């Protein structure tokens, strides 16, 4: 049975975290104490300094020679089973998508390629097996089970950062490389030419005209001219001056 003392210890461990989170949300949403630039600076500081220092404290205070083998084996087994199951589902889903007929042309295939099953693998594996152990798990377990649970949670954190986060990063890099290879295969290469680069008719023999035409059949010549855009008032003034000059010339001609 859970006693009120245990509930008090849990609330005592979680109160600083939730108090800071509620104060930060209220300061931005209602009190307007921080601007968007200041919030971005705070988030940048947390991502660059605060979280890495906290992770380093967790990993450096862990004794790798005194780790609980059963705990590490159980944690590794459940993560490996989850990851293998998700990868098997992703492979089956990719194979079934290839067998389906393409509906809607290139847009449908592009959207299907964008929503890769590997993205769902990373999301599901992160949500199911990589919880927020540093910010929430360690204080919560410390309040529920005492200081001994913190040491056990540190071992899980070490395994996450040494093994499983690298696996997730590898999947991300694989998706990026696969997307880049698909983009290179499906992109047409256009080599823009210029009129000056075209061979002159004097240097082309009569027998080579067909060969040159075949080589230049797929070339695209793009000429871009950038001119200065004058204001509308200037254009109207110039037009009025030209009209006045023309009328004066016609009048002088008629007078003669």
GROMACS .gro file of C-alpha atoms in nm:
model
  256
    1UNK     CA    1   0.000   0.000   0.000
    2UNK     CA    2   0.127   0.346  -0.090
    3UNK     CA    3   0.157   0.564   0.218
    4UNK     CA    4   0.115   0.939   0.237
    5UNK     CA    5   0.484   0.970   0.316
    6UNK     CA    6   0.573   0.810  -0.018
    7UNK     CA    7   0.334   1.045  -0.198
    8UNK     CA    8   0.497   1.338  -0.019
    9UNK     CA    9   0.843   1.227  -0.130
   10UNK     CA   10   0.726   1.198  -0.492
   11UNK     CA   11   0.566   1.543  -0.483
   12UNK     CA   12   0.878   1.682  -0.318
   13UNK     CA   13   1.095   1.543  -0.598
   14UNK     CA   14   0.867   1.658  -0.880
   15UNK     CA   15   0.764   2.000  -0.745
   16UNK     CA   16   1.081   2.188  -0.854
   17UNK     CA   17   1.052   2.057  -1.210
   18UNK     CA   18   0.685   2.137  -1.257
   19UNK     CA   19   0.719   2.473  -1.080
   20UNK     CA   20   0.991   2.583  -1.323
   21UNK     CA   21   0.790   2.455  -1.621
   22UNK     CA   22   0.469   2.632  -1.513
   23UNK     CA   23   0.652   2.957  -1.438
   24UNK     CA   24   0.823   2.949  -1.778
   25UNK     CA   25   0.496   2.886  -1.960
   26UNK     CA   26   0.310   3.156  -1.768
   27UNK     CA   27   0.592   3.407  -1.819
   28UNK     CA   28   0.571   3.369  -2.196
   29UNK     CA   29   0.198   3.307  -2.245
   30UNK     CA   30   0.034   3.549  -2.005
   31UNK     CA   31   0.290   3.770  -1.830
   32UNK     CA   32   0.487   3.843  -2.151
   33UNK     CA   33   0.806   3.859  -1.946
   34UNK     CA   34   1.020   3.709  -2.225
   35UNK     CA   35   1.021   3.784  -2.594
   36UNK     CA   36   1.060   3.527  -2.869
   37UNK     CA   37   1.429   3.613  -2.910
   38UNK     CA   38   1.489   3.568  -2.538
   39UNK     CA   39   1.307   3.233  -2.538
   40UNK     CA   40   1.518   3.120  -2.832
   41UNK     CA   41   1.833   3.223  -2.641
   42UNK     CA   42   1.722   3.032  -2.331
   43UNK     CA   43   1.643   2.721  -2.535
   44UNK     CA   44   1.980   2.748  -2.707
   45UNK     CA   45   2.156   2.776  -2.371
   46UNK     CA   46   1.972   2.471  -2.236
   47UNK     CA   47   2.047   2.264  -2.547
   48UNK     CA   48   2.415   2.364  -2.569
   49UNK     CA   49   2.521   2.386  -2.204
   50UNK     CA   50   2.266   2.276  -1.943
   51UNK     CA   51   2.158   1.938  -2.081
   52UNK     CA   52   2.510   1.826  -2.188
   53UNK     CA   53   2.646   1.916  -1.844
   54UNK     CA   54   2.365   1.721  -1.676
   55UNK     CA   55   2.431   1.422  -1.902
   56UNK     CA   56   2.803   1.441  -1.831
   57UNK     CA   57   2.730   1.444  -1.457
   58UNK     CA   58   2.512   1.135  -1.494
   59UNK     CA   59   2.762   0.941  -1.703
   60UNK     CA   60   3.074   1.042  -1.512
   61UNK     CA   61   2.934   0.949  -1.171
   62UNK     CA   62   2.837   0.601  -1.290
   63UNK     CA   63   3.071   0.312  -1.211
   64UNK     CA   64   3.083   0.083  -1.517
   65UNK     CA   65   3.240  -0.200  -1.312
   66UNK     CA   66   2.953  -0.206  -1.063
   67UNK     CA   67   2.662  -0.209  -1.306
   68UNK     CA   68   2.374  -0.447  -1.252
   69UNK     CA   69   2.403  -0.712  -1.523
   70UNK     CA   70   2.042  -0.826  -1.500
   71UNK     CA   71   1.911  -0.473  -1.529
   72UNK     CA   72   2.131  -0.397  -1.832
   73UNK     CA   73   2.036  -0.729  -1.996
   74UNK     CA   74   1.662  -0.673  -1.939
   75UNK     CA   75   1.681  -0.318  -2.070
   76UNK     CA   76   1.882  -0.424  -2.376
   77UNK     CA   77   1.648  -0.716  -2.448
   78UNK     CA   78   1.330  -0.511  -2.442
   79UNK     CA   79   1.481  -0.238  -2.659
   80UNK     CA   80   1.623  -0.490  -2.907
   81UNK     CA   81   1.290  -0.673  -2.938
   82UNK     CA   82   1.106  -0.344  -2.990
   83UNK     CA   83   1.355  -0.223  -3.253
   84UNK     CA   84   1.361  -0.552  -3.445
   85UNK     CA   85   0.984  -0.567  -3.450
   86UNK     CA   86   0.956  -0.211  -3.582
   87UNK     CA   87   1.223  -0.273  -3.847
   88UNK     CA   88   1.042  -0.587  -3.962
   89UNK     CA   89   0.718  -0.391  -3.990
   90UNK     CA   90   0.897  -0.115  -4.187
   91UNK     CA   91   1.042  -0.369  -4.430
   92UNK     CA   92   0.702  -0.531  -4.480
   93UNK     CA   93   0.536  -0.191  -4.530
   94UNK     CA   94   0.796  -0.081  -4.784
   95UNK     CA   95   0.758  -0.402  -4.980
   96UNK     CA   96   0.380  -0.373  -4.981
   97UNK     CA   97   0.403  -0.013  -5.105
   98UNK     CA   98   0.617  -0.120  -5.397
   99UNK     CA   99   0.361  -0.379  -5.500
  100UNK     CA  100   0.073  -0.132  -5.491
  101UNK     CA  101  -0.009   0.047  -5.819
  102UNK     CA  102   0.082   0.414  -5.823
  103UNK     CA  103  -0.229   0.631  -5.791
  104UNK     CA  104  -0.218   1.000  -5.869
  105UNK     CA  105   0.107   1.012  -6.059
  106UNK     CA  106   0.425   1.167  -5.926
  107UNK     CA  107   0.261   1.356  -5.641
  108UNK     CA  108   0.131   1.041  -5.479
  109UNK     CA  109   0.465   0.866  -5.511
  110UNK     CA  110   0.646   1.170  -5.374
  111UNK     CA  111   0.418   1.186  -5.071
  112UNK     CA  112   0.456   0.813  -5.014
  113UNK     CA  113   0.834   0.845  -5.032
  114UNK     CA  114   0.826   1.137  -4.789
  115UNK     CA  115   0.628   0.938  -4.532
  116UNK     CA  116   0.885   0.662  -4.500
  117UNK     CA  117   0.812   0.377  -4.257
  118UNK     CA  118   1.154   0.435  -4.102
  119UNK     CA  119   1.028   0.764  -3.966
  120UNK     CA  120   0.760   0.577  -3.774
  121UNK     CA  121   1.026   0.333  -3.656
  122UNK     CA  122   1.228   0.614  -3.501
  123UNK     CA  123   0.921   0.779  -3.348
  124UNK     CA  124   0.773   0.461  -3.202
  125UNK     CA  125   1.109   0.337  -3.072
  126UNK     CA  126   1.186   0.672  -2.909
  127UNK     CA  127   0.847   0.700  -2.741
  128UNK     CA  128   0.836   0.337  -2.626
  129UNK     CA  129   1.199   0.277  -2.525
  130UNK     CA  130   1.375   0.613  -2.477
  131UNK     CA  131   1.177   0.801  -2.212
  132UNK     CA  132   1.278   1.125  -2.046
  133UNK     CA  133   1.486   0.951  -1.781
  134UNK     CA  134   1.719   1.240  -1.702
  135UNK     CA  135   1.472   1.521  -1.634
  136UNK     CA  136   1.176   1.320  -1.506
  137UNK     CA  137   1.280   0.961  -1.440
  138UNK     CA  138   1.567   1.016  -1.197
  139UNK     CA  139   1.382   1.258  -0.962
  140UNK     CA  140   1.065   1.049  -0.975
  141UNK     CA  141   1.237   0.721  -0.892
  142UNK     CA  142   1.449   0.894  -0.631
  143UNK     CA  143   1.136   1.015  -0.454
  144UNK     CA  144   0.962   0.676  -0.483
  145UNK     CA  145   1.239   0.427  -0.407
  146UNK     CA  146   1.525   0.625  -0.261
  147UNK     CA  147   1.886   0.686  -0.362
  148UNK     CA  148   1.944   0.329  -0.480
  149UNK     CA  149   1.703   0.375  -0.773
  150UNK     CA  150   1.906   0.672  -0.895
  151UNK     CA  151   2.209   0.450  -0.941
  152UNK     CA  152   2.004   0.201  -1.140
  153UNK     CA  153   1.858   0.476  -1.356
  154UNK     CA  154   2.208   0.609  -1.425
  155UNK     CA  155   2.302   0.271  -1.570
  156UNK     CA  156   2.004   0.284  -1.807
  157UNK     CA  157   2.097   0.640  -1.908
  158UNK     CA  158   2.454   0.532  -1.983
  159UNK     CA  159   2.332   0.251  -2.206
  160UNK     CA  160   2.096   0.487  -2.386
  161UNK     CA  161   2.364   0.742  -2.468
  162UNK     CA  162   2.634   0.488  -2.552
  163UNK     CA  163   2.427   0.247  -2.762
  164UNK     CA  164   2.069   0.334  -2.844
  165UNK     CA  165   2.098   0.699  -2.931
  166UNK     CA  166   2.371   0.604  -3.177
  167UNK     CA  167   2.133   0.352  -3.332
  168UNK     CA  168   1.869   0.623  -3.376
  169UNK     CA  169   2.127   0.859  -3.529
  170UNK     CA  170   2.232   0.583  -3.770
  171UNK     CA  171   1.871   0.540  -3.883
  172UNK     CA  172   1.841   0.915  -3.938
  173UNK     CA  173   2.160   0.922  -4.145
  174UNK     CA  174   2.040   0.623  -4.347
  175UNK     CA  175   1.712   0.799  -4.424
  176UNK     CA  176   1.896   1.117  -4.525
  177UNK     CA  177   2.133   0.926  -4.755
  178UNK     CA  178   1.845   0.732  -4.909
  179UNK     CA  179   1.648   1.052  -4.967
  180UNK     CA  180   1.950   1.219  -5.128
  181UNK     CA  181   2.010   0.920  -5.356
  182UNK     CA  182   1.643   0.919  -5.461
  183UNK     CA  183   1.656   1.291  -5.535
  184UNK     CA  184   1.970   1.250  -5.748
  185UNK     CA  185   1.818   0.965  -5.945
  186UNK     CA  186   1.492   1.147  -6.015
  187UNK     CA  187   1.635   1.488  -6.104
  188UNK     CA  188   1.693   1.576  -6.468
  189UNK     CA  189   2.022   1.742  -6.545
  190UNK     CA  190   1.997   2.054  -6.762
  191UNK     CA  191   2.317   2.210  -6.887
  192UNK     CA  192   2.238   2.571  -6.977
  193UNK     CA  193   2.420   2.695  -7.284
  194UNK     CA  194   2.492   3.040  -7.417
  195UNK     CA  195   2.478   3.171  -7.772
  196UNK     CA  196   2.850   3.245  -7.760
  197UNK     CA  197   2.927   2.882  -7.677
  198UNK     CA  198   2.754   2.753  -7.991
  199UNK     CA  199   2.993   2.652  -8.268
  200UNK     CA  200   2.987   2.875  -8.572
  201UNK     CA  201   2.851   2.751  -8.902
  202UNK     CA  202   3.186   2.811  -9.073
  203UNK     CA  203   3.366   2.560  -8.849
  204UNK     CA  204   3.105   2.284  -8.893
  205UNK     CA  205   3.153   2.053  -9.183
  206UNK     CA  206   2.845   1.957  -9.385
  207UNK     CA  207   2.870   1.593  -9.275
  208UNK     CA  208   2.893   1.690  -8.907
  209UNK     CA  209   2.578   1.900  -8.900
  210UNK     CA  210   2.360   1.600  -8.808
  211UNK     CA  211   2.600   1.495  -8.532
  212UNK     CA  212   2.612   1.844  -8.381
  213UNK     CA  213   2.233   1.875  -8.402
  214UNK     CA  214   2.191   1.542  -8.224
  215UNK     CA  215   2.433   1.649  -7.950
  216UNK     CA  216   2.260   1.983  -7.899
  217UNK     CA  217   1.905   1.846  -7.922
  218UNK     CA  218   1.857   1.839  -7.544
  219UNK     CA  219   2.045   2.157  -7.460
  220UNK     CA  220   1.854   2.453  -7.327
  221UNK     CA  221   1.974   2.806  -7.387
  222UNK     CA  222   1.863   3.045  -7.118
  223UNK     CA  223   1.923   3.416  -7.165
  224UNK     CA  224   1.844   3.637  -6.868
  225UNK     CA  225   1.871   4.012  -6.907
  226UNK     CA  226   1.854   4.231  -6.597
  227UNK     CA  227   1.758   4.588  -6.667
  228UNK     CA  228   1.714   4.878  -6.432
  229UNK     CA  229   1.353   4.943  -6.343
  230UNK     CA  230   1.274   5.313  -6.344
  231UNK     CA  231   1.004   5.461  -6.119
  232UNK     CA  232   0.662   5.522  -6.267
  233UNK     CA  233   0.692   5.898  -6.220
  234UNK     CA  234   1.016   5.908  -6.418
  235UNK     CA  235   0.864   5.706  -6.701
  236UNK     CA  236   0.560   5.936  -6.719
  237UNK     CA  237   0.782   6.246  -6.716
  238UNK     CA  238   1.000   6.110  -6.999
  239UNK     CA  239   0.689   6.017  -7.198
  240UNK     CA  240   0.544   6.367  -7.155
  241UNK     CA  241   0.873   6.529  -7.262
  242UNK     CA  242   0.893   6.310  -7.572
  243UNK     CA  243   0.531   6.389  -7.660
  244UNK     CA  244   0.590   6.763  -7.622
  245UNK     CA  245   0.903   6.748  -7.837
  246UNK     CA  246   0.720   6.554  -8.109
  247UNK     CA  247   0.429   6.798  -8.114
  248UNK     CA  248   0.670   7.097  -8.134
  249UNK     CA  249   0.851   6.941  -8.427
  250UNK     CA  250   0.525   6.876  -8.612
  251UNK     CA  251   0.408   7.233  -8.554
  252UNK     CA  252   0.737   7.374  -8.682
  253UNK     CA  253   0.715   7.151  -8.987
  254UNK     CA  254   0.362   7.267  -9.061
  255UNK     CA  255   0.464   7.629  -9.022
  256UNK     CA  256   0.741   7.589  -9.275
   0.00000   0.00000   0.00000
